């Protein structure tokens, strides 16, 4: 069962001068872990932003979790229900505690504050930060901050987690710990994980790697 279906997707910027995506066809199965790799400027982030409905296509079709993103009018509801985001720079809110940051995606849900806190605590335990829940993000290391961001991305039970260079700002040892954690949580929480990276070694950790160049998919590979 495909959770993502993209057909002939195109996106350009600067009145058509920059062809960021130039005819992308891609299918991703529910529960799959897929990496998107390619040089800087190849269109990786644009593709990820389309999947998360942060940007809209010019041409082609994109269907994510049963929603036709070229037609849907309620993209913010789609995002909060289906998508968890992990960015290179974790985008945590500095004057909220770790526990409060993780609860942000749940504020639009109808859960009671007790249930929200319970779920946030569950995730913070999964990322081994239960002793940091009342700290502010500024007191944490880079790796700890990224673990908070991962907990936040998963807290609403999204069907898809989109990670854009999730280890880009970390040293390699900390990065490895974050990648292990993402892999574990992808299994445990049963989510589809799509990760953008420019490092082959990181891309190979996924079940399948897709290479993008000049806005096109030039290679697909199953990793063993
Ligand atoms: P990657 O993630 O592989 O580095 P991007 O998707 O960020 O590539 O960018 C693809 C191309 O589109 C690049 O040439 C980039 O400069 C351009 N681009 C991306 N976003 C915008 C934007 N908002 N406005 C103009 N050009 C953009
Ligand atoms: P990455 O290399 O991880 O794709 P970038 O620095 O290329 O990150 O892009 C970061 C953000 O800036 C993206 O959201 C992208 O859409 C936007 N962006 C990239 N290139 C341009 C550009 N030439 N003009 C305007 N926005 C851009």
mmCIF file of C-alpha atoms and ligand atoms in Angstrom:
data_model
loop_
_atom_site.group_PDB
_atom_site.id
_atom_site.type_symbol
_atom_site.label_atom_id
_atom_site.label_comp_id
_atom_site.label_asym_id
_atom_site.label_seq_id
_atom_site.Cartn_x
_atom_site.Cartn_y
_atom_site.Cartn_z
ATOM 1 C CA UNK A 1 0.000 0.000 0.000
ATOM 2 C CA UNK A 2 1.494 3.317 -1.119
ATOM 3 C CA UNK A 3 1.257 6.200 1.294
ATOM 4 C CA UNK A 4 2.998 8.555 -1.146
ATOM 5 C CA UNK A 5 2.331 8.721 -4.892
ATOM 6 C CA UNK A 6 3.955 11.411 -6.997
ATOM 7 C CA UNK A 7 3.510 11.672 -10.739
ATOM 8 C CA UNK A 8 5.329 14.047 -13.126
ATOM 9 C CA UNK A 9 5.779 16.632 -10.403
ATOM 10 C CA UNK A 10 7.298 19.949 -11.440
ATOM 11 C CA UNK A 11 8.215 23.044 -9.515
ATOM 12 C CA UNK A 12 10.112 26.080 -10.671
ATOM 13 C CA UNK A 13 11.163 29.325 -9.033
ATOM 14 C CA UNK A 14 12.002 32.768 -10.325
ATOM 15 C CA UNK A 15 9.315 32.756 -13.018
ATOM 16 C CA UNK A 16 10.453 29.423 -14.408
ATOM 17 C CA UNK A 17 14.158 30.216 -14.537
ATOM 18 C CA UNK A 18 15.040 27.720 -11.803
ATOM 19 C CA UNK A 19 13.606 24.264 -12.358
ATOM 20 C CA UNK A 20 13.831 22.876 -8.823
ATOM 21 C CA UNK A 21 11.789 19.745 -9.652
ATOM 22 C CA UNK A 22 11.640 18.680 -13.265
ATOM 23 C CA UNK A 23 9.315 15.675 -13.520
ATOM 24 C CA UNK A 24 9.468 13.533 -10.381
ATOM 25 C CA UNK A 25 7.768 10.119 -10.266
ATOM 26 C CA UNK A 26 7.916 8.416 -6.895
ATOM 27 C CA UNK A 27 5.993 5.874 -4.845
ATOM 28 C CA UNK A 28 6.641 5.146 -1.199
ATOM 29 C CA UNK A 29 5.020 2.328 0.743
ATOM 30 C CA UNK A 30 3.437 2.716 4.133
ATOM 31 C CA UNK A 31 6.048 2.114 6.822
ATOM 32 C CA UNK A 32 9.010 2.418 4.478
ATOM 33 C CA UNK A 33 12.228 4.274 5.373
ATOM 34 C CA UNK A 34 13.449 6.117 2.285
ATOM 35 C CA UNK A 35 16.369 8.506 1.908
ATOM 36 C CA UNK A 36 16.683 11.214 -0.717
ATOM 37 C CA UNK A 37 20.265 12.032 -1.618
ATOM 38 C CA UNK A 38 21.876 14.390 -4.101
ATOM 39 C CA UNK A 39 24.161 17.407 -4.361
ATOM 40 C CA UNK A 40 23.269 20.806 -2.970
ATOM 41 C CA UNK A 41 20.646 22.525 -5.101
ATOM 42 C CA UNK A 42 19.374 19.280 -6.683
ATOM 43 C CA UNK A 43 15.822 19.735 -5.367
ATOM 44 C CA UNK A 44 15.813 17.545 -2.244
ATOM 45 C CA UNK A 45 14.356 20.123 0.121
ATOM 46 C CA UNK A 46 11.835 21.256 -2.467
ATOM 47 C CA UNK A 47 10.638 17.664 -2.805
ATOM 48 C CA UNK A 48 10.427 17.212 0.957
ATOM 49 C CA UNK A 49 8.564 20.510 1.306
ATOM 50 C CA UNK A 50 6.026 19.315 -1.272
ATOM 51 C CA UNK A 51 5.494 16.081 0.679
ATOM 52 C CA UNK A 52 4.798 18.104 3.809
ATOM 53 C CA UNK A 53 2.520 20.539 1.963
ATOM 54 C CA UNK A 54 4.829 23.401 2.874
ATOM 55 C CA UNK A 55 4.999 24.313 -0.789
ATOM 56 C CA UNK A 56 2.749 23.651 -3.795
ATOM 57 C CA UNK A 57 3.548 22.117 -7.172
ATOM 58 C CA UNK A 58 3.265 23.783 -10.575
ATOM 59 C CA UNK A 59 2.412 20.605 -12.483
ATOM 60 C CA UNK A 60 1.821 16.915 -11.845
ATOM 61 C CA UNK A 61 0.082 15.092 -9.029
ATOM 62 C CA UNK A 62 1.051 14.444 -5.447
ATOM 63 C CA UNK A 63 -0.986 12.242 -3.169
ATOM 64 C CA UNK A 64 0.097 11.833 0.455
ATOM 65 C CA UNK A 65 -1.775 9.734 3.005
ATOM 66 C CA UNK A 66 -4.857 9.683 0.806
ATOM 67 C CA UNK A 67 -4.902 13.455 0.315
ATOM 68 C CA UNK A 68 -4.510 15.003 -3.132
ATOM 69 C CA UNK A 69 -2.250 17.922 -2.240
ATOM 70 C CA UNK A 70 -2.846 19.687 -5.536
ATOM 71 C CA UNK A 71 -6.558 19.934 -4.688
ATOM 72 C CA UNK A 72 -6.815 19.993 -0.915
ATOM 73 C CA UNK A 73 -7.883 23.263 0.655
ATOM 74 C CA UNK A 74 -7.052 22.414 4.198
ATOM 75 C CA UNK A 75 -3.330 21.841 4.093
ATOM 76 C CA UNK A 76 -2.653 22.941 7.655
ATOM 77 C CA UNK A 77 -5.058 20.310 8.964
ATOM 78 C CA UNK A 78 -3.382 17.733 6.722
ATOM 79 C CA UNK A 79 0.017 18.711 8.109
ATOM 80 C CA UNK A 80 -0.915 18.567 11.762
ATOM 81 C CA UNK A 81 -2.716 15.233 11.358
ATOM 82 C CA UNK A 82 -0.345 13.333 9.072
ATOM 83 C CA UNK A 83 3.147 14.863 9.123
ATOM 84 C CA UNK A 84 5.962 15.176 11.637
ATOM 85 C CA UNK A 85 8.875 17.408 10.684
ATOM 86 C CA UNK A 86 12.502 17.169 11.785
ATOM 87 C CA UNK A 87 14.762 19.923 10.437
ATOM 88 C CA UNK A 88 18.515 20.408 10.513
ATOM 89 C CA UNK A 89 18.031 23.248 12.947
ATOM 90 C CA UNK A 90 15.483 21.769 15.294
ATOM 91 C CA UNK A 91 13.292 24.942 15.521
ATOM 92 C CA UNK A 92 12.559 24.536 19.222
ATOM 93 C CA UNK A 93 11.004 27.465 21.043
ATOM 94 C CA UNK A 94 13.643 28.747 23.479
ATOM 95 C CA UNK A 95 11.368 30.094 26.202
ATOM 96 C CA UNK A 96 9.299 26.931 26.501
ATOM 97 C CA UNK A 97 10.452 23.869 28.432
ATOM 98 C CA UNK A 98 11.325 20.609 26.705
ATOM 99 C CA UNK A 99 7.996 19.121 27.804
ATOM 100 C CA UNK A 100 6.086 22.137 26.456
ATOM 101 C CA UNK A 101 7.975 22.092 23.152
ATOM 102 C CA UNK A 102 7.066 18.458 22.569
ATOM 103 C CA UNK A 103 3.395 19.200 23.221
ATOM 104 C CA UNK A 104 3.140 21.973 20.587
ATOM 105 C CA UNK A 105 1.751 19.765 17.784
ATOM 106 C CA UNK A 106 -0.942 18.479 20.148
ATOM 107 C CA UNK A 107 -2.323 21.914 20.972
ATOM 108 C CA UNK A 108 -4.739 21.705 18.047
ATOM 109 C CA UNK A 109 -6.031 18.288 19.097
ATOM 110 C CA UNK A 110 -8.902 17.646 21.465
ATOM 111 C CA UNK A 111 -6.763 15.786 23.976
ATOM 112 C CA UNK A 112 -6.938 16.818 27.615
ATOM 113 C CA UNK A 113 -3.840 18.442 29.061
ATOM 114 C CA UNK A 114 -3.209 15.266 31.096
ATOM 115 C CA UNK A 115 -3.278 13.095 27.972
ATOM 116 C CA UNK A 116 -1.016 15.512 26.119
ATOM 117 C CA UNK A 117 1.511 15.489 28.893
ATOM 118 C CA UNK A 118 1.336 11.709 29.169
ATOM 119 C CA UNK A 119 2.048 11.260 25.449
ATOM 120 C CA UNK A 120 4.854 13.849 25.507
ATOM 121 C CA UNK A 121 6.435 12.076 28.476
ATOM 122 C CA UNK A 122 6.182 8.734 26.683
ATOM 123 C CA UNK A 123 8.131 10.121 23.717
ATOM 124 C CA UNK A 124 10.653 11.930 25.908
ATOM 125 C CA UNK A 125 11.329 8.602 27.614
ATOM 126 C CA UNK A 126 11.810 6.948 24.203
ATOM 127 C CA UNK A 127 14.475 9.520 23.384
ATOM 128 C CA UNK A 128 15.964 9.214 26.878
ATOM 129 C CA UNK A 129 15.339 12.763 27.981
ATOM 130 C CA UNK A 130 12.980 12.151 30.877
ATOM 131 C CA UNK A 131 15.415 13.940 33.193
ATOM 132 C CA UNK A 132 15.394 17.085 31.017
ATOM 133 C CA UNK A 133 11.663 17.685 30.685
ATOM 134 C CA UNK A 134 11.627 20.919 32.676
ATOM 135 C CA UNK A 135 14.770 22.394 31.103
ATOM 136 C CA UNK A 136 14.770 24.998 28.361
ATOM 137 C CA UNK A 137 16.283 23.902 25.019
ATOM 138 C CA UNK A 138 19.106 26.447 25.377
ATOM 139 C CA UNK A 139 20.471 24.356 28.262
ATOM 140 C CA UNK A 140 20.746 21.237 26.100
ATOM 141 C CA UNK A 141 23.444 19.951 23.755
ATOM 142 C CA UNK A 142 22.862 19.793 19.998
ATOM 143 C CA UNK A 143 22.128 16.070 20.115
ATOM 144 C CA UNK A 144 19.708 16.487 22.990
ATOM 145 C CA UNK A 145 17.902 19.268 21.132
ATOM 146 C CA UNK A 146 17.543 17.081 18.073
ATOM 147 C CA UNK A 147 16.113 14.324 20.275
ATOM 148 C CA UNK A 148 13.503 16.793 21.546
ATOM 149 C CA UNK A 149 12.688 17.679 17.922
ATOM 150 C CA UNK A 150 12.247 13.980 17.102
ATOM 151 C CA UNK A 151 9.960 13.480 20.091
ATOM 152 C CA UNK A 152 7.933 16.503 18.970
ATOM 153 C CA UNK A 153 7.715 15.196 15.393
ATOM 154 C CA UNK A 154 6.249 11.881 16.582
ATOM 155 C CA UNK A 155 3.967 13.052 19.342
ATOM 156 C CA UNK A 156 0.779 13.309 17.246
ATOM 157 C CA UNK A 157 1.151 9.788 15.807
ATOM 158 C CA UNK A 158 1.858 11.145 12.303
ATOM 159 C CA UNK A 159 1.747 8.673 9.443
ATOM 160 C CA UNK A 160 4.862 10.239 7.900
ATOM 161 C CA UNK A 161 7.985 11.807 9.368
ATOM 162 C CA UNK A 162 9.958 14.105 7.068
ATOM 163 C CA UNK A 163 13.551 14.724 8.125
ATOM 164 C CA UNK A 164 15.706 17.298 6.306
ATOM 165 C CA UNK A 165 19.412 16.772 7.066
ATOM 166 C CA UNK A 166 18.567 15.701 10.634
ATOM 167 C CA UNK A 167 22.234 15.236 11.528
ATOM 168 C CA UNK A 168 23.560 18.176 9.510
ATOM 169 C CA UNK A 169 24.414 20.315 12.507
ATOM 170 C CA UNK A 170 25.846 17.506 14.667
ATOM 171 C CA UNK A 171 29.265 15.899 15.028
ATOM 172 C CA UNK A 172 29.415 12.418 13.521
ATOM 173 C CA UNK A 173 29.208 10.492 16.789
ATOM 174 C CA UNK A 174 26.148 12.419 17.966
ATOM 175 C CA UNK A 175 24.721 12.154 14.453
ATOM 176 C CA UNK A 176 25.026 8.368 14.566
ATOM 177 C CA UNK A 177 23.095 8.248 17.823
ATOM 178 C CA UNK A 178 20.329 10.399 16.296
ATOM 179 C CA UNK A 179 20.157 8.185 13.193
ATOM 180 C CA UNK A 180 19.909 5.027 15.331
ATOM 181 C CA UNK A 181 17.123 6.648 17.282
ATOM 182 C CA UNK A 182 15.226 7.659 14.146
ATOM 183 C CA UNK A 183 15.521 4.111 12.821
ATOM 184 C CA UNK A 184 14.300 2.599 16.095
ATOM 185 C CA UNK A 185 11.381 4.990 16.396
ATOM 186 C CA UNK A 186 10.411 4.467 12.766
ATOM 187 C CA UNK A 187 9.875 0.798 13.663
ATOM 188 C CA UNK A 188 8.399 1.288 17.101
ATOM 189 C CA UNK A 189 5.954 4.041 16.115
ATOM 190 C CA UNK A 190 5.235 2.386 12.763
ATOM 191 C CA UNK A 191 5.710 5.556 10.682
ATOM 192 C CA UNK A 192 6.891 6.139 7.146
ATOM 193 C CA UNK A 193 10.222 7.982 7.291
ATOM 194 C CA UNK A 194 11.561 10.131 4.454
ATOM 195 C CA UNK A 195 14.985 11.631 5.087
ATOM 196 C CA UNK A 196 16.979 14.094 3.005
ATOM 197 C CA UNK A 197 20.762 13.982 3.218
ATOM 198 C CA UNK A 198 23.798 14.752 1.073
ATOM 199 C CA UNK A 199 25.951 12.077 2.753
ATOM 200 C CA UNK A 200 25.980 8.627 1.069
ATOM 201 C CA UNK A 201 26.715 6.853 4.317
ATOM 202 C CA UNK A 202 23.637 8.390 5.956
ATOM 203 C CA UNK A 203 21.467 7.648 2.917
ATOM 204 C CA UNK A 204 22.495 3.983 3.023
ATOM 205 C CA UNK A 205 20.940 3.557 6.468
ATOM 206 C CA UNK A 206 17.505 3.772 4.856
ATOM 207 C CA UNK A 207 15.753 0.761 3.326
ATOM 208 C CA UNK A 208 15.773 2.495 -0.049
ATOM 209 C CA UNK A 209 17.768 5.453 -1.395
ATOM 210 C CA UNK A 210 16.675 7.779 -4.147
ATOM 211 C CA UNK A 211 19.243 9.974 -5.878
ATOM 212 C CA UNK A 212 18.064 13.344 -7.160
ATOM 213 C CA UNK A 213 20.012 15.529 -9.568
ATOM 214 C CA UNK A 214 18.863 18.677 -11.360
ATOM 215 C CA UNK A 215 15.301 18.101 -10.183
ATOM 216 C CA UNK A 216 15.077 14.531 -11.463
ATOM 217 C CA UNK A 217 15.417 11.067 -9.940
ATOM 218 C CA UNK A 218 18.501 9.557 -11.547
ATOM 219 C CA UNK A 219 18.909 6.421 -9.419
ATOM 220 C CA UNK A 220 17.004 4.195 -7.001
ATOM 221 C CA UNK A 221 18.628 1.574 -4.845
ATOM 222 C CA UNK A 222 17.524 -0.943 -2.228
ATOM 223 C CA UNK A 223 19.940 -1.049 0.693
ATOM 224 C CA UNK A 224 20.777 -4.306 2.392
HETATM 225 P P1 LIG B 1 18.616 20.874 -2.164
HETATM 226 O O1 LIG B 1 17.698 20.639 -1.028
HETATM 227 O O2 LIG B 1 18.916 19.634 -2.940
HETATM 228 O O3 LIG B 1 19.847 21.609 -1.765
HETATM 229 P P2 LIG B 1 16.635 22.792 -2.977
HETATM 230 O O4 LIG B 1 15.379 22.024 -3.127
HETATM 231 O O5 LIG B 1 16.815 23.578 -1.722
HETATM 232 O O6 LIG B 1 17.858 21.806 -3.216
HETATM 233 O O7 LIG B 1 16.796 23.780 -4.189
HETATM 234 C C1 LIG B 1 16.647 23.391 -5.559
HETATM 235 C C2 LIG B 1 16.853 24.609 -6.432
HETATM 236 O O8 LIG B 1 15.770 25.520 -6.252
HETATM 237 C C3 LIG B 1 18.105 25.403 -6.100
HETATM 238 O O9 LIG B 1 18.583 25.959 -7.299
HETATM 239 C C4 LIG B 1 17.594 26.481 -5.150
HETATM 240 O O10 LIG B 1 18.417 27.606 -5.161
HETATM 241 C C5 LIG B 1 16.214 26.753 -5.728
HETATM 242 N N1 LIG B 1 15.238 27.197 -4.720
HETATM 243 C C6 LIG B 1 14.781 26.484 -3.688
HETATM 244 N N2 LIG B 1 13.853 27.168 -2.986
HETATM 245 C C7 LIG B 1 13.724 28.356 -3.626
HETATM 246 C C8 LIG B 1 12.924 29.504 -3.395
HETATM 247 N N3 LIG B 1 12.051 29.567 -2.381
HETATM 248 N N4 LIG B 1 13.058 30.530 -4.252
HETATM 249 C C9 LIG B 1 13.913 30.474 -5.288
HETATM 250 N N5 LIG B 1 14.695 29.429 -5.564
HETATM 251 C C10 LIG B 1 14.605 28.375 -4.740
HETATM 252 P P1 LIG B 2 19.193 22.707 1.839
HETATM 253 O O1 LIG B 2 20.564 22.783 1.211
HETATM 254 O O2 LIG B 2 19.137 21.893 3.074
HETATM 255 O O3 LIG B 2 18.138 22.429 0.828
HETATM 256 P P2 LIG B 2 18.932 25.502 1.535
HETATM 257 O O4 LIG B 2 19.819 26.398 2.302
HETATM 258 O O5 LIG B 2 19.164 25.225 0.087
HETATM 259 O O6 LIG B 2 18.848 24.157 2.354
HETATM 260 O O7 LIG B 2 17.434 26.017 1.634
HETATM 261 C C1 LIG B 2 16.854 26.389 2.854
HETATM 262 C C2 LIG B 2 15.506 27.072 2.542
HETATM 263 O O8 LIG B 2 15.705 28.190 1.696
HETATM 264 C C3 LIG B 2 14.549 26.141 1.814
HETATM 265 O O9 LIG B 2 13.276 26.226 2.421
HETATM 266 C C4 LIG B 2 14.504 26.651 0.392
HETATM 267 O O10 LIG B 2 13.190 26.547 -0.141
HETATM 268 C C5 LIG B 2 14.914 28.099 0.517
HETATM 269 N N1 LIG B 2 15.780 28.490 -0.617
HETATM 270 C C6 LIG B 2 16.780 27.778 -1.167
HETATM 271 N N2 LIG B 2 17.328 28.418 -2.198
HETATM 272 C C7 LIG B 2 16.658 29.597 -2.310
HETATM 273 C C8 LIG B 2 16.747 30.708 -3.195
HETATM 274 N N3 LIG B 2 17.617 30.745 -4.194
HETATM 275 N N4 LIG B 2 15.905 31.726 -2.998
HETATM 276 C C9 LIG B 2 15.005 31.689 -2.008
HETATM 277 N N5 LIG B 2 14.861 30.663 -1.138
HETATM 278 C C10 LIG B 2 15.678 29.628 -1.286
#
